[in-house]
PDB file of C-alpha atoms in Angstrom:
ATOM      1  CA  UNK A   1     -11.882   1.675  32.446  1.00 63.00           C
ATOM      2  CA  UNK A   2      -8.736   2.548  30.727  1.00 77.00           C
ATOM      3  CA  UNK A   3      -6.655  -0.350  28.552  1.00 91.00           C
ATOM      4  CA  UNK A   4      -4.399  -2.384  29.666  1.00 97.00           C
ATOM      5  CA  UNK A   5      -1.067  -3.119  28.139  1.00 98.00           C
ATOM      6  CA  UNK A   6      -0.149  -6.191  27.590  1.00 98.00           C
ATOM      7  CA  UNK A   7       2.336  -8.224  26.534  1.00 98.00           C
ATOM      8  CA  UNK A   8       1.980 -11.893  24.363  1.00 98.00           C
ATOM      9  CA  UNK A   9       5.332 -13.926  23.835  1.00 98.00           C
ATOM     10  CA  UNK A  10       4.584 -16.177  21.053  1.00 98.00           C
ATOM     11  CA  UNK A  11       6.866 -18.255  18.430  1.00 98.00           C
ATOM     12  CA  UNK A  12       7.087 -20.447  15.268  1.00 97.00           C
ATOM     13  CA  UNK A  13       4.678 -23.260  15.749  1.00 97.00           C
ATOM     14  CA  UNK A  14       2.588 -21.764  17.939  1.00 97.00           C
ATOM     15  CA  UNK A  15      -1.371 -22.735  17.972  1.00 97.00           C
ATOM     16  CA  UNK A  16      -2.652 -20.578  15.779  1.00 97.00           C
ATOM     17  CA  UNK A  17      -6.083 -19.833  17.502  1.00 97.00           C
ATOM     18  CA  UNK A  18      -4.221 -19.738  20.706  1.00 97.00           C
ATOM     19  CA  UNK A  19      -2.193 -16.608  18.891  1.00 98.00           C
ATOM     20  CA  UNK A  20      -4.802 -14.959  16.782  1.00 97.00           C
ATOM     21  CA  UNK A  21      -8.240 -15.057  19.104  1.00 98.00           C
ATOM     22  CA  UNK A  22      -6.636 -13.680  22.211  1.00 98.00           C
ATOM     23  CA  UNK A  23      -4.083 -11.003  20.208  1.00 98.00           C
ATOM     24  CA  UNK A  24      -7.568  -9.435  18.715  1.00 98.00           C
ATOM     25  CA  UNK A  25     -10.291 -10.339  21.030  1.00 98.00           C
ATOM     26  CA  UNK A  26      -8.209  -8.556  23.913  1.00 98.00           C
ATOM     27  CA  UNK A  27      -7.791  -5.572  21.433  1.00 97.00           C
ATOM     28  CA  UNK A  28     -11.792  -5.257  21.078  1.00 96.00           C
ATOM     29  CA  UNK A  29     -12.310  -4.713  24.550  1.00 96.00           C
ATOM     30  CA  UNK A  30      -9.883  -1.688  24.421  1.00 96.00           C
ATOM     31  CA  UNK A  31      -6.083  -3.279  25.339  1.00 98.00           C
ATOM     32  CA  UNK A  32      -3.228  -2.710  24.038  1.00 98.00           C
ATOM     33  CA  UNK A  33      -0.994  -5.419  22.864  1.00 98.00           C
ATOM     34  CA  UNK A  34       2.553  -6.268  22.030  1.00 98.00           C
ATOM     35  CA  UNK A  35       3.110  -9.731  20.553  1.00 98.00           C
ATOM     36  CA  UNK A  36       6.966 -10.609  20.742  1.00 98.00           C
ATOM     37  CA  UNK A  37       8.955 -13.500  19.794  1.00 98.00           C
ATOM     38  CA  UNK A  38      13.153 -14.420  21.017  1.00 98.00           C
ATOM     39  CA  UNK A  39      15.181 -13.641  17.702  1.00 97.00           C
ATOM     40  CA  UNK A  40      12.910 -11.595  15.577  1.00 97.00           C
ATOM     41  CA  UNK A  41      12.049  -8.010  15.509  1.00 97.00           C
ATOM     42  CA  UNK A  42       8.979  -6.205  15.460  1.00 97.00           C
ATOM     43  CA  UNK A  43       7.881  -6.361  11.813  1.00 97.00           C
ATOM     44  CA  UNK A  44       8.611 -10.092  11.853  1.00 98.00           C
ATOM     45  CA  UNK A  45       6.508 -12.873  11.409  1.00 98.00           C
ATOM     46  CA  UNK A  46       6.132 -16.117  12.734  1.00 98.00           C
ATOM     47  CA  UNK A  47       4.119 -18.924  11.879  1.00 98.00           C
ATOM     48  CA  UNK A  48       1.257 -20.601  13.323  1.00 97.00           C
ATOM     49  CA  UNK A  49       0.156 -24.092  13.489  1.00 96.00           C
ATOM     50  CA  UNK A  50      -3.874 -25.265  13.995  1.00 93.00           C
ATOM     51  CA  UNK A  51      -4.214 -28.387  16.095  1.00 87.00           C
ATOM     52  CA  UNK A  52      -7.401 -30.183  15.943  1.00 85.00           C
ATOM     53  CA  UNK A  53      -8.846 -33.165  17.973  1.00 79.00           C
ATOM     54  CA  UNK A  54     -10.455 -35.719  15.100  1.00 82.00           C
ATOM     55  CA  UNK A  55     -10.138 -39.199  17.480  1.00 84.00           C
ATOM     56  CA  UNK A  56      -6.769 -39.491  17.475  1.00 78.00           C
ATOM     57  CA  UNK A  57      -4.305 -39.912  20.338  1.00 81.00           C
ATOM     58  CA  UNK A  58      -3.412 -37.003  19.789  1.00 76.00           C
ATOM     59  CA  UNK A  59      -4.467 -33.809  17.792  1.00 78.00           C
ATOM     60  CA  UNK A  60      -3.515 -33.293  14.447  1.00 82.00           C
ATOM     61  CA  UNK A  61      -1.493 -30.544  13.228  1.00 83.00           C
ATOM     62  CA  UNK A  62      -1.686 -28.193   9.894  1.00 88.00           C
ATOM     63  CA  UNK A  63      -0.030 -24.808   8.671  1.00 89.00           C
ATOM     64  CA  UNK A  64      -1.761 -21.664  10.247  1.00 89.00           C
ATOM     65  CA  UNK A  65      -1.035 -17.865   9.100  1.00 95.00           C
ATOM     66  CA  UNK A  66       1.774 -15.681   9.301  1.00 97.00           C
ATOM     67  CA  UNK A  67       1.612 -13.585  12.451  1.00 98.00           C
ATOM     68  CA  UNK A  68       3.242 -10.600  12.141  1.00 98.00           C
ATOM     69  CA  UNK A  69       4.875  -9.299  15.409  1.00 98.00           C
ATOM     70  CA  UNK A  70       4.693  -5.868  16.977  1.00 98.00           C
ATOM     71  CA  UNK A  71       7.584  -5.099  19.367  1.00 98.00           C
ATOM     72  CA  UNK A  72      11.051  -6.745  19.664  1.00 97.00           C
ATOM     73  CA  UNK A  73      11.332  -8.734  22.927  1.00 97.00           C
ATOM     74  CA  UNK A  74      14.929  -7.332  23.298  1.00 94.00           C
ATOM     75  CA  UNK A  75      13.350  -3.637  23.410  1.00 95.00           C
ATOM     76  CA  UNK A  76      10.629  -3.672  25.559  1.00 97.00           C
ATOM     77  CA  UNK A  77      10.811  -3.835  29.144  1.00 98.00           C
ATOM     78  CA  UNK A  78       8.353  -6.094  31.449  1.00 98.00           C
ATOM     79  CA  UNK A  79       7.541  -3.530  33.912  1.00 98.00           C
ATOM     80  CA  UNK A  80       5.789  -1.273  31.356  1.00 98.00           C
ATOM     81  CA  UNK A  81       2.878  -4.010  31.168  1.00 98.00           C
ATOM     82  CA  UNK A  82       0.281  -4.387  33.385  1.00 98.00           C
ATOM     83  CA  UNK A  83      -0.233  -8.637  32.326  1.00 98.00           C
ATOM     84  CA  UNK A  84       1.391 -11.232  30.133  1.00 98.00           C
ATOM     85  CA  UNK A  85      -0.272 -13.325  27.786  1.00 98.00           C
ATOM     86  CA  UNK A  86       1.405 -16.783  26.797  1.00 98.00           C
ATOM     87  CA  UNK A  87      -0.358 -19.015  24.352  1.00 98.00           C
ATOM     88  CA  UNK A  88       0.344 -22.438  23.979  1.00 97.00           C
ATOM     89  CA  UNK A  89       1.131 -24.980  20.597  1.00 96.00           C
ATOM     90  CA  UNK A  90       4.709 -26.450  19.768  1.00 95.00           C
ATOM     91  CA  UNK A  91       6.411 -23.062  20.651  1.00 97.00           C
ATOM     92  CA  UNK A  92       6.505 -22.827  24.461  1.00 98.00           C
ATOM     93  CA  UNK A  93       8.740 -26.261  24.065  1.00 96.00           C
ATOM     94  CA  UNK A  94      11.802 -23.950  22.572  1.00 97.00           C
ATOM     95  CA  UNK A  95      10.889 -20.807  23.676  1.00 98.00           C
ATOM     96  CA  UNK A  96      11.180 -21.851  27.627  1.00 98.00           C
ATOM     97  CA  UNK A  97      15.004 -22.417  26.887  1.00 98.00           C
ATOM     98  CA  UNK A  98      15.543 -18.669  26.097  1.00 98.00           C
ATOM     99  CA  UNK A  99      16.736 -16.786  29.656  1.00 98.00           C
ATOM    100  CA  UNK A 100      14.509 -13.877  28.267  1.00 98.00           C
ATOM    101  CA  UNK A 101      11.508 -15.283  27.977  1.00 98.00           C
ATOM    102  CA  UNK A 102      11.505 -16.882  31.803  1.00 98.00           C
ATOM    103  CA  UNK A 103      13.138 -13.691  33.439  1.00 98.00           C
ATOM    104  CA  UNK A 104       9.897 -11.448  31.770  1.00 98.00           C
ATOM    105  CA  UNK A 105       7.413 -14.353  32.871  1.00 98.00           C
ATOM    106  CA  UNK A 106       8.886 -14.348  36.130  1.00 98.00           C
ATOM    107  CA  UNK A 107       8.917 -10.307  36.615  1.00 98.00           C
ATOM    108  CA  UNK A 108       5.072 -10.649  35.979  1.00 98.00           C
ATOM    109  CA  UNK A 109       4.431 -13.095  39.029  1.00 98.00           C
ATOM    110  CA  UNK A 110       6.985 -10.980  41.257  1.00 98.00           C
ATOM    111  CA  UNK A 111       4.830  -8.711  40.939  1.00 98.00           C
ATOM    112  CA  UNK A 112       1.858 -10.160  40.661  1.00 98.00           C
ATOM    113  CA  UNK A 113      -0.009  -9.148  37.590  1.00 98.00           C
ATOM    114  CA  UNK A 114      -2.266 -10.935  35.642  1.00 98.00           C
ATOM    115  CA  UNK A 115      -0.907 -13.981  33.314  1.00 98.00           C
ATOM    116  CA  UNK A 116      -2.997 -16.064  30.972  1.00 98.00           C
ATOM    117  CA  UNK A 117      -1.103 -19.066  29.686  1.00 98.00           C
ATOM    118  CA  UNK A 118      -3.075 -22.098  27.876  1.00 98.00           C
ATOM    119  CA  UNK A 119      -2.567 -25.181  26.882  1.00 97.00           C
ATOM    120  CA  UNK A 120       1.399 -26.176  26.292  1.00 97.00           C
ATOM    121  CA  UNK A 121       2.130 -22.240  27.515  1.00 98.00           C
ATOM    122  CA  UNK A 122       2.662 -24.925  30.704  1.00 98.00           C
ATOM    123  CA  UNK A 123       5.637 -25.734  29.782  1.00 98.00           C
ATOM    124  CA  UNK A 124       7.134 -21.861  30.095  1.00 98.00           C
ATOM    125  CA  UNK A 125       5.783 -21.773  33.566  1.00 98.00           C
ATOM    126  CA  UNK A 126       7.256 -24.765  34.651  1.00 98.00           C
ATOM    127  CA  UNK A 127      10.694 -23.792  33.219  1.00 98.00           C
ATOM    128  CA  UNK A 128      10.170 -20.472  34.718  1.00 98.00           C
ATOM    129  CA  UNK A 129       9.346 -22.315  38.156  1.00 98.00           C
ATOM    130  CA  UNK A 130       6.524 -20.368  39.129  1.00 98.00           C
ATOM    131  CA  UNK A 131       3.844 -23.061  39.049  1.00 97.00           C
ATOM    132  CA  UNK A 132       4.653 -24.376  43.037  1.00 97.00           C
ATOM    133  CA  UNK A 133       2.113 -24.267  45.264  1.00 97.00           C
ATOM    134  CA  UNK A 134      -0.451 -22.521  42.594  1.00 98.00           C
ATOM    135  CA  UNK A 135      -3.575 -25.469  40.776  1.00 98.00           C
ATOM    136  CA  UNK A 136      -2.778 -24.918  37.018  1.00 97.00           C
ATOM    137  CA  UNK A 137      -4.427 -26.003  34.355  1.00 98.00           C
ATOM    138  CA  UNK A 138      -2.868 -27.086  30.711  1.00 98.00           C
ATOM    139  CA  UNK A 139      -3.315 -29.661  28.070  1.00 95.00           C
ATOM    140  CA  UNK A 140      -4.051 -33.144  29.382  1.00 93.00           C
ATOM    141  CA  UNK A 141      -0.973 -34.525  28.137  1.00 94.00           C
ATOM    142  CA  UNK A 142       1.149 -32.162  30.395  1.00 97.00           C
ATOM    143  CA  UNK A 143      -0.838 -32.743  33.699  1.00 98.00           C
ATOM    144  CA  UNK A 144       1.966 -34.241  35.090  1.00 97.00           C
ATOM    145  CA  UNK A 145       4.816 -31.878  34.048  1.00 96.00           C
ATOM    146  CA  UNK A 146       2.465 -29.603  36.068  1.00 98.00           C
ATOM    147  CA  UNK A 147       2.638 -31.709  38.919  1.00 98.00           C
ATOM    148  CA  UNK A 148       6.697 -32.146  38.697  1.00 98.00           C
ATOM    149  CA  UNK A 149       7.007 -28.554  39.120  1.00 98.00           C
ATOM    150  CA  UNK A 150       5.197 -28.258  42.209  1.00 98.00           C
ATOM    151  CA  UNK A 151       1.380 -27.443  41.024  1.00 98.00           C
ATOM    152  CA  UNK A 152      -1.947 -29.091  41.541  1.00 98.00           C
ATOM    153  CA  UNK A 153      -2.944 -29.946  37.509  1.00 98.00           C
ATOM    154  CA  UNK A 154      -7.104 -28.548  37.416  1.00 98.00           C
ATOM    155  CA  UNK A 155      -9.132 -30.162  34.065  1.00 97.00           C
ATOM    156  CA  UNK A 156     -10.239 -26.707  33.263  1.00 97.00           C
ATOM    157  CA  UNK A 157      -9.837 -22.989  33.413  1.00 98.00           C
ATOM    158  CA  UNK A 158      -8.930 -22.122  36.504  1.00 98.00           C
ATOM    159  CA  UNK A 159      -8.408 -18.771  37.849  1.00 98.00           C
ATOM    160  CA  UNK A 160      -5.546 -18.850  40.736  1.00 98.00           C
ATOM    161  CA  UNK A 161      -4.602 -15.478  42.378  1.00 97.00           C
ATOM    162  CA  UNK A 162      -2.777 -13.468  39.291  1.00 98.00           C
ATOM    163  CA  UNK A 163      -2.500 -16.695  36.813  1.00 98.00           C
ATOM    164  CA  UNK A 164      -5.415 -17.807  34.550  1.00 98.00           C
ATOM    165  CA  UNK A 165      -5.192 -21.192  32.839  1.00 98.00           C
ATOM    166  CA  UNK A 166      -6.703 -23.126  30.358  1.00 98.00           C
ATOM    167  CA  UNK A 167      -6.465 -26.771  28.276  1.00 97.00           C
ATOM    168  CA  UNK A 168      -6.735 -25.771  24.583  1.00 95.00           C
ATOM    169  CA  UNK A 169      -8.377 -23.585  22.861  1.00 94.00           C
ATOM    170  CA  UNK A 170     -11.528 -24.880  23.150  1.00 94.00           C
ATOM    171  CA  UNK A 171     -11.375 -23.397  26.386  1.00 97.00           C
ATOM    172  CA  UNK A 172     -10.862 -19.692  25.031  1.00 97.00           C
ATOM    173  CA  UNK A 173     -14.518 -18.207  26.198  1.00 97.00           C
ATOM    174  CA  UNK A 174     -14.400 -18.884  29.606  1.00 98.00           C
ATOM    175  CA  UNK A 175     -10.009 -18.749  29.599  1.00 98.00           C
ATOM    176  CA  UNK A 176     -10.481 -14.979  28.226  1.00 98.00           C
ATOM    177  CA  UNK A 177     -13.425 -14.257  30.055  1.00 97.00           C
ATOM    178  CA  UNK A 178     -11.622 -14.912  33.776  1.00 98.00           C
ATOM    179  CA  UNK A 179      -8.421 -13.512  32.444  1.00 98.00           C
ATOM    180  CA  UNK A 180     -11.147  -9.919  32.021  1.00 97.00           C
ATOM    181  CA  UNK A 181     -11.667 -10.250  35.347  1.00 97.00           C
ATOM    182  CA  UNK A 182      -8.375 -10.752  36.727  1.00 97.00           C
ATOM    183  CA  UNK A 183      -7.508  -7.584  34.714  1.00 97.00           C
ATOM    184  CA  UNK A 184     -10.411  -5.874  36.240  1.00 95.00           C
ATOM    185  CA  UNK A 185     -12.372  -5.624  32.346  1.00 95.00           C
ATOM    186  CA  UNK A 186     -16.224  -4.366  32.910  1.00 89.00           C
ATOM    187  CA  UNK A 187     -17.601  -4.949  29.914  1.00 86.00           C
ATOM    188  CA  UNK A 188     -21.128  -3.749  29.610  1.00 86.00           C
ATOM    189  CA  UNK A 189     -23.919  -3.713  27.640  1.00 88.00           C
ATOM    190  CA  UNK A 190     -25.972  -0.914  26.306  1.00 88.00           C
ATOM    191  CA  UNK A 191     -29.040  -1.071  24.152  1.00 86.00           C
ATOM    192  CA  UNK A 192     -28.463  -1.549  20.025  1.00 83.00           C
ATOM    193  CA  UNK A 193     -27.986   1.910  18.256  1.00 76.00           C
ATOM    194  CA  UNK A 194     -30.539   2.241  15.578  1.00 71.00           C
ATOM    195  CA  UNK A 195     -29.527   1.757  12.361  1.00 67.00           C
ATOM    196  CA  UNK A 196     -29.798   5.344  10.403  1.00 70.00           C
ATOM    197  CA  UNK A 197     -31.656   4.598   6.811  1.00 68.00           C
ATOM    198  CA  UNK A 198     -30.525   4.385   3.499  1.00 68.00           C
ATOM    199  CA  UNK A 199     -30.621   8.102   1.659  1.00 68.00           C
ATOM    200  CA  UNK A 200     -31.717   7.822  -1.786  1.00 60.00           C
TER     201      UNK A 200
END
């Protein structure tokens, strides 16, 4: 099966395993991907945020890394990727009020190819209006900002027709692992190579 391309729209404040875990885990299965931000350039960095859940209301929030971009959203054009990744943290709360980043998530469910969007990544769909009539899942928090756009909030990953969603990433094994499938990923396993030994 060939790679993919695919494109991630990510910003400051984003959750940082949310950013990093899909960005290299859909690299080691053989895609290509292009992580993009409103504002910065390819080269640029933005920076990540881990949220935990410790018994709080809510989770709790520390510095992540610096994630380093690799395309300029102003450059590359949504029909050269086959899905869209959108990851979720304090970032989809700004970035759904650029006109760039809903016109590229909407070219992706015009014509229908894959999307994976977790957690607050809810908040560009709904923006975006292309949660109506679809069950969508997302943090708990934003069930009904789900419902408000026109969806059916799940309390899991769900997998409906082009769009795979998920809470948090605690979520991320069985989030990436329907997003493969939606992208058509068979990935197989062979028996161990032998290990050569050690020359002297």
């Amino acid at each position: 099966m060939p790679g993919k391309q695919l494109l991630m729209i990510v910003g400051d404040f984003g959750e940082d395993y949310e950013i990093m875990v899909p960005f290299q885990a859909l690299q080691a299965v053989g895609h290509e991907v292009d992580a993009v931000c409103p504002e910065k350039e390819d080269g640029d960095t933005v920076k990540t945020a881990v949220h935990d859940f410790r018994g709080d209301q809510t989770y709790v929030e520390s510095r992540g890394h610096d994630f380093q971009l690799t395309a300029s959203l102003d450059e590359v054009d949504p029909a050269d990727y086959d899905g869209l990744v959108l990851p979720g943290g304090r970032a989809p709360e700004y970035l759904r009020t650029y006109d760039e980043v809903l016109s590229t998530v909407r070219h992706f469910f015009e014509a229908d190819k894959p999307v994976a969007a977790i957690c607050h990544a809810a908040q560009i769909l709904a923006a975006a209006d292309v949660i109506e009539g679809r069950t969508c899942s997302a943090y708990s928090a934003l069930e009904h900002d789900v419902e408000d756009a026109g969806g059916t909030y799940h309390d899991g990953v769900t997998t409906d027709g082009n769009l795979v969603t998920g809470r948090d990433w605690s979520d991320h094994v069985e989030w990436l692992s329907q997003f493969l499938d939606v992208l058509g990923t068979d990935v197989q396993h062979g028996e161990s190579a032998a290990a050569e030994p050690a020359e002297d």
